[in-house]
Amino acid sequence: MTVAADASEQESWFHRNQQRIAPWLFLAPGMLFFLVYVIIPVFQSFNLSLYEWDGLGAAEYVGFRNYEDLYWEWVDRDAFYISMKNNLIWLILYLAAIPAGLFIALFLNQTVWGIRLYKSLFFFPFVISQVVVGLVFTWFYDPTFGLLNEFLGFFGLGPVNVLGDERFVTYGIIFAGLWPQTAYCMILYLTGLNAVDPEQIEAGRLDGAKGWKMLWHIIIPQLRPATFIAFVVTIIGALRSFDLISIMTQGGPFGSSRVLAYYMFEVALSEYGFRMGYGAAIAVILFLIMLCFIAYFLWSMYREEKGR
């Protein structure tokens, strides 16, 4: 009787709490993977940044010396300074993908002839690999047979070696990255436009709102969730840019197109380095920069939701 009563009591407890337990059971695998592959490596990277290690021998504790070396590289305007400056340029110009994606989405959110074909063409950059994008734009910029210089030739302008000129190389790579990033923002806004309340649109028309007024006061406020995601994804994409630089220039010419992610690879894993602790210090700084931006957007979103 006692065993049966205990079983009945346990069964009733689970039955009473299963709605509260079920979400945690579903979240548990994802939280476990996030802990193992994100949270723990963050702390391991910070710990590794306090050592001098070549990846094979014994690690030597050096404290914050790796960070001091980065500071002096910043002061002397050496590789770390160039990488930070290029990341800032990436961050500013990469945000152009957000308004570009919005206007393309507004164009595609119409019922006109051939709109499915247009959607496929604009969607195409999103599904191809970054490696393919890098190769395509490398051929496009080629000073001997590239389409860019063929186009400039029609106007009597001489060939421009975009990827071989320190003044243009970073901007050329960013332009290549904007192609797929704009397509991604376009998809986010197309999804958001499907959730726009048609009654508010109709009410705006009755009040005389049209064109820019309709867009600014009625449509864009309803696209805030899509805009938030677009900002976060675009900023993270700008800060962790690596693929295109590796394919198109490998950090050249003379290291002028380096960013933090590629510089971290150079000093830690390429033939130039095997300085794991130094690379980990760069990774920590990059993580802190990302964390500041993401925390700001999350805080802004929280205040907005709390104010409703």
Coordinates of C-alpha atoms in Angstrom, one line a residue:
M1 CA 0.0 0.0 0.0
T2 CA 2.8 2.4 0.8
V3 CA 4.7 1.7 -2.5
A4 CA 1.4 2.3 -4.4
A5 CA 0.7 5.5 -2.5
D6 CA 4.3 6.8 -3.2
A7 CA 4.0 6.0 -6.9
S8 CA 0.6 7.7 -7.0
E9 CA 2.1 10.7 -5.3
Q10 CA 5.1 10.9 -7.7
E11 CA 2.8 10.5 -10.7
S12 CA 0.5 13.3 -9.5
W13 CA 3.5 15.6 -8.9
F14 CA 4.7 15.2 -12.4
H15 CA 1.2 15.6 -13.8
R16 CA 0.8 18.8 -11.8
N17 CA 4.2 20.2 -13.0
Q18 CA 4.6 18.8 -16.5
Q19 CA 3.6 22.1 -18.2
R20 CA 6.4 23.8 -16.4
I21 CA 8.9 21.0 -16.9
A22 CA 8.3 20.3 -20.6
P23 CA 9.8 23.6 -21.9
W24 CA 13.0 23.0 -19.9
L25 CA 13.2 19.5 -21.3
F26 CA 12.9 20.8 -24.8
L27 CA 15.5 23.6 -24.1
A28 CA 17.9 21.3 -22.4
P29 CA 19.7 19.9 -25.5
G30 CA 20.1 23.4 -27.0
M31 CA 21.3 24.8 -23.7
L32 CA 23.8 22.0 -23.3
F33 CA 25.3 22.5 -26.7
F34 CA 25.4 26.3 -26.1
L35 CA 27.2 25.7 -22.9
V36 CA 29.7 23.3 -24.3
Y37 CA 30.4 25.0 -27.6
V38 CA 30.0 28.7 -26.7
I39 CA 30.1 29.6 -23.0
I40 CA 33.0 27.2 -22.0
P41 CA 35.2 28.1 -25.1
V42 CA 34.8 31.8 -24.2
F43 CA 36.3 31.3 -20.7
Q44 CA 38.9 28.9 -22.2
S45 CA 39.9 31.6 -24.7
F46 CA 40.3 34.2 -22.0
N47 CA 42.4 31.7 -20.0
L48 CA 44.6 30.9 -23.0
S49 CA 45.2 34.6 -23.7
L50 CA 47.2 34.7 -20.4
Y51 CA 49.7 32.2 -21.7
E52 CA 52.4 32.0 -24.3
W53 CA 51.9 28.8 -26.2
D54 CA 52.8 27.5 -29.7
G55 CA 50.1 24.8 -29.7
L56 CA 52.5 21.9 -29.0
G57 CA 54.9 22.5 -26.2
A58 CA 54.3 23.6 -22.6
A59 CA 52.3 26.8 -22.1
E60 CA 54.1 29.6 -20.2
Y61 CA 52.0 31.9 -18.0
V62 CA 52.7 35.6 -19.0
G63 CA 49.7 37.4 -17.5
F64 CA 48.4 40.3 -19.5
R65 CA 51.6 40.6 -21.7
N66 CA 49.7 39.6 -24.8
Y67 CA 47.2 42.5 -24.2
E68 CA 50.2 44.8 -23.6
D69 CA 51.7 43.8 -27.0
L70 CA 48.3 44.5 -28.6
Y71 CA 48.3 47.9 -27.0
W72 CA 51.7 48.8 -28.3
E73 CA 50.7 47.6 -31.8
W74 CA 47.8 50.0 -31.5
V75 CA 50.0 52.9 -30.4
D76 CA 52.5 52.2 -33.2
R77 CA 49.7 51.9 -35.7
D78 CA 50.9 48.4 -36.6
A79 CA 48.9 45.3 -37.6
F80 CA 46.4 45.4 -34.7
Y81 CA 45.6 49.1 -35.4
I82 CA 45.1 48.4 -39.1
S83 CA 42.8 45.5 -38.2
M84 CA 40.7 47.5 -35.8
K85 CA 40.5 50.4 -38.3
N86 CA 39.3 48.1 -41.0
N87 CA 36.8 46.5 -38.7
L88 CA 35.4 49.9 -38.0
I89 CA 35.1 50.6 -41.7
W90 CA 33.4 47.3 -42.2
L91 CA 31.0 48.0 -39.4
I92 CA 29.9 51.4 -40.8
L93 CA 29.6 50.5 -44.4
Y94 CA 28.1 47.0 -43.9
L95 CA 25.1 48.7 -42.3
A96 CA 24.1 49.9 -45.8
A97 CA 22.8 46.3 -46.3
I98 CA 19.8 47.1 -44.0
P99 CA 18.2 50.0 -45.9
A100 CA 19.1 48.4 -49.2
G101 CA 17.4 45.2 -48.1
L102 CA 14.4 47.1 -46.9
F103 CA 13.9 48.9 -50.2
I104 CA 14.4 45.7 -52.2
A105 CA 11.8 44.0 -50.0
L106 CA 9.3 46.8 -50.6
F107 CA 9.8 46.5 -54.3
L108 CA 9.4 42.7 -54.2
N109 CA 6.3 42.9 -51.9
Q110 CA 4.1 43.7 -54.9
T111 CA 1.9 41.7 -57.2
V112 CA 3.2 42.5 -60.6
W113 CA 4.1 40.3 -63.6
G114 CA 7.4 38.4 -63.1
I115 CA 7.7 39.1 -59.4
R116 CA 8.7 35.5 -58.7
L117 CA 11.6 35.7 -61.1
Y118 CA 12.8 39.0 -59.5
K119 CA 12.5 37.4 -56.0
S120 CA 14.6 34.4 -57.2
L121 CA 17.3 36.7 -58.6
F122 CA 17.6 38.8 -55.4
F123 CA 17.4 35.7 -53.3
F124 CA 20.2 34.0 -55.2
P125 CA 23.2 35.7 -53.4
F126 CA 22.0 34.4 -50.1
V127 CA 22.2 30.7 -51.0
I128 CA 25.6 30.7 -52.6
S129 CA 28.8 30.2 -50.6
Q130 CA 31.0 33.1 -49.4
V131 CA 33.8 31.4 -51.2
V132 CA 31.9 31.6 -54.5
V133 CA 31.1 35.3 -53.8
G134 CA 34.8 36.0 -53.2
L135 CA 35.9 34.3 -56.4
V136 CA 33.2 36.0 -58.5
F137 CA 34.2 39.5 -57.2
T138 CA 37.9 38.7 -57.6
W139 CA 37.3 38.1 -61.3
F140 CA 35.1 41.1 -61.4
Y141 CA 37.9 43.3 -60.0
D142 CA 40.7 41.8 -62.1
P143 CA 42.6 44.6 -63.8
T144 CA 43.2 42.7 -67.0
F145 CA 39.9 41.1 -67.9
G146 CA 37.5 42.0 -65.1
L147 CA 34.1 43.5 -65.9
L148 CA 34.7 46.5 -63.7
N149 CA 37.7 47.7 -65.8
E150 CA 35.9 46.8 -69.0
F151 CA 33.1 49.1 -67.9
L152 CA 35.6 51.9 -66.9
G153 CA 37.2 51.5 -70.3
F154 CA 34.0 52.7 -72.1
F155 CA 34.5 56.1 -70.3
G156 CA 38.2 56.3 -71.2
L157 CA 39.3 55.5 -67.6
G158 CA 42.4 53.5 -67.0
P159 CA 42.3 50.1 -65.3
V160 CA 42.0 50.1 -61.5
N161 CA 43.6 47.3 -59.5
V162 CA 41.0 47.3 -56.6
L163 CA 42.4 44.4 -54.7
G164 CA 46.0 45.4 -55.3
D165 CA 45.7 49.0 -54.1
E166 CA 45.8 49.8 -50.4
R167 CA 43.4 52.7 -50.8
F168 CA 40.6 50.6 -52.4
V169 CA 41.0 47.0 -51.2
T170 CA 39.0 47.2 -48.0
Y171 CA 36.1 49.0 -49.8
G172 CA 36.2 46.5 -52.6
I173 CA 35.8 43.5 -50.2
I174 CA 33.1 45.2 -48.3
F175 CA 31.1 45.8 -51.5
A176 CA 31.4 42.1 -52.3
G177 CA 30.1 41.3 -48.8
L178 CA 27.2 43.6 -49.2
W179 CA 25.8 41.5 -52.0
P180 CA 24.8 38.4 -50.0
Q181 CA 24.2 40.5 -46.8
T182 CA 21.6 42.7 -48.6
A183 CA 19.8 39.6 -49.7
Y184 CA 19.7 38.3 -46.1
C185 CA 18.2 41.6 -44.9
M186 CA 15.7 41.5 -47.8
I187 CA 14.5 38.1 -46.6
L188 CA 14.0 39.4 -43.1
Y189 CA 12.0 42.4 -44.2
L190 CA 9.9 40.3 -46.6
T191 CA 8.9 38.2 -43.7
G192 CA 8.2 41.3 -41.6
L193 CA 6.1 42.8 -44.4
N194 CA 3.8 39.8 -44.3
A195 CA 3.0 40.7 -40.7
V196 CA 2.2 44.3 -41.4
D197 CA -1.4 45.2 -40.3
P198 CA -3.4 46.1 -43.4
E199 CA -5.9 48.0 -41.2
Q200 CA -3.2 50.4 -40.2
I201 CA -2.3 50.9 -43.8
E202 CA -5.9 51.6 -44.7
A203 CA -6.3 54.0 -41.8
G204 CA -3.1 55.8 -42.9
R205 CA -4.5 56.2 -46.5
L206 CA -7.7 57.6 -45.1
D207 CA -5.7 60.2 -43.1
G208 CA -3.8 61.2 -46.3
A209 CA -0.6 59.4 -45.6
K210 CA 1.2 58.1 -48.7
G211 CA 4.7 57.6 -50.0
W212 CA 7.5 58.4 -47.5
K213 CA 5.0 59.4 -44.8
M214 CA 3.3 56.0 -45.1
L215 CA 6.7 54.2 -45.0
W216 CA 8.1 56.2 -42.1
H217 CA 5.1 56.5 -39.8
I218 CA 3.2 53.2 -40.4
I219 CA 5.3 50.5 -42.1
I220 CA 8.7 50.9 -40.5
P221 CA 7.4 51.0 -36.9
Q222 CA 5.8 47.6 -37.6
L223 CA 9.1 46.3 -38.9
R224 CA 11.1 46.9 -35.7
P225 CA 11.6 43.1 -34.9
A226 CA 13.0 42.5 -38.4
T227 CA 15.2 45.6 -38.1
F228 CA 16.5 44.5 -34.7
I229 CA 17.5 41.1 -36.1
A230 CA 19.0 42.7 -39.3
F231 CA 21.1 45.0 -37.1
V232 CA 22.4 42.3 -34.9
V233 CA 23.2 39.9 -37.7
T234 CA 24.8 42.6 -39.8
I235 CA 27.0 43.9 -37.0
I236 CA 28.1 40.3 -36.1
G237 CA 28.8 39.6 -39.8
A238 CA 30.9 42.8 -40.1
L239 CA 33.0 42.1 -37.0
R240 CA 33.7 38.4 -37.8
S241 CA 34.4 39.0 -41.5
F242 CA 37.0 36.4 -42.6
D243 CA 35.9 34.3 -45.6
L244 CA 36.0 37.0 -48.2
I245 CA 39.4 38.4 -47.0
S246 CA 40.9 35.0 -47.0
I247 CA 39.7 34.2 -50.6
M248 CA 40.2 37.6 -52.2
T249 CA 43.4 39.1 -50.7
Q250 CA 44.7 36.9 -47.8
G251 CA 45.0 40.2 -45.8
G252 CA 47.0 41.9 -48.5
P253 CA 48.4 44.0 -50.1
F254 CA 51.0 44.4 -47.3
G255 CA 48.4 43.6 -44.7
S256 CA 46.2 46.5 -45.5
S257 CA 43.0 44.5 -45.7
R258 CA 43.4 42.7 -42.4
V259 CA 40.5 42.6 -39.9
L260 CA 40.6 41.2 -36.4
A261 CA 39.3 37.8 -37.3
Y262 CA 41.9 37.3 -40.1
Y263 CA 44.7 38.8 -38.0
M264 CA 43.8 36.3 -35.2
F265 CA 44.1 33.5 -37.8
E266 CA 47.5 34.8 -39.0
V267 CA 49.2 35.0 -35.6
A268 CA 47.7 31.8 -34.2
L269 CA 47.3 29.2 -37.0
S270 CA 49.1 30.4 -40.2
E271 CA 52.7 30.0 -41.2
Y272 CA 53.5 33.4 -39.6
G273 CA 52.6 32.6 -36.1
F274 CA 51.5 29.7 -33.9
R275 CA 51.1 32.2 -31.1
M276 CA 48.0 30.7 -29.6
G277 CA 47.9 33.0 -26.6
Y278 CA 48.3 36.1 -28.7
G279 CA 45.5 35.0 -31.0
A280 CA 43.3 34.2 -28.1
A281 CA 43.8 37.8 -26.8
I282 CA 42.6 39.1 -30.2
A283 CA 39.6 36.7 -30.0
V284 CA 38.7 38.1 -26.5
I285 CA 38.8 41.7 -27.7
L286 CA 36.7 40.8 -30.7
F287 CA 34.2 39.0 -28.4
L288 CA 34.0 42.0 -26.0
I289 CA 33.3 44.3 -28.9
M290 CA 30.5 42.1 -30.2
L291 CA 29.1 41.7 -26.7
C292 CA 28.9 45.5 -26.2
F293 CA 26.8 45.9 -29.4
I294 CA 24.6 42.9 -28.7
A295 CA 24.0 44.0 -25.1
Y296 CA 23.0 47.5 -26.3
F297 CA 20.5 46.1 -28.8
L298 CA 19.0 43.7 -26.2
W299 CA 18.7 46.4 -23.7
S300 CA 17.0 48.7 -26.2
M301 CA 14.6 46.0 -27.1
Y302 CA 13.9 45.2 -23.5
R303 CA 13.2 48.9 -22.7
E304 CA 10.9 49.1 -25.7
E305 CA 8.9 46.0 -24.7
K306 CA 8.7 47.2 -21.1
G307 CA 7.4 50.6 -22.1
R308 CA 4.4 49.1 -24.0

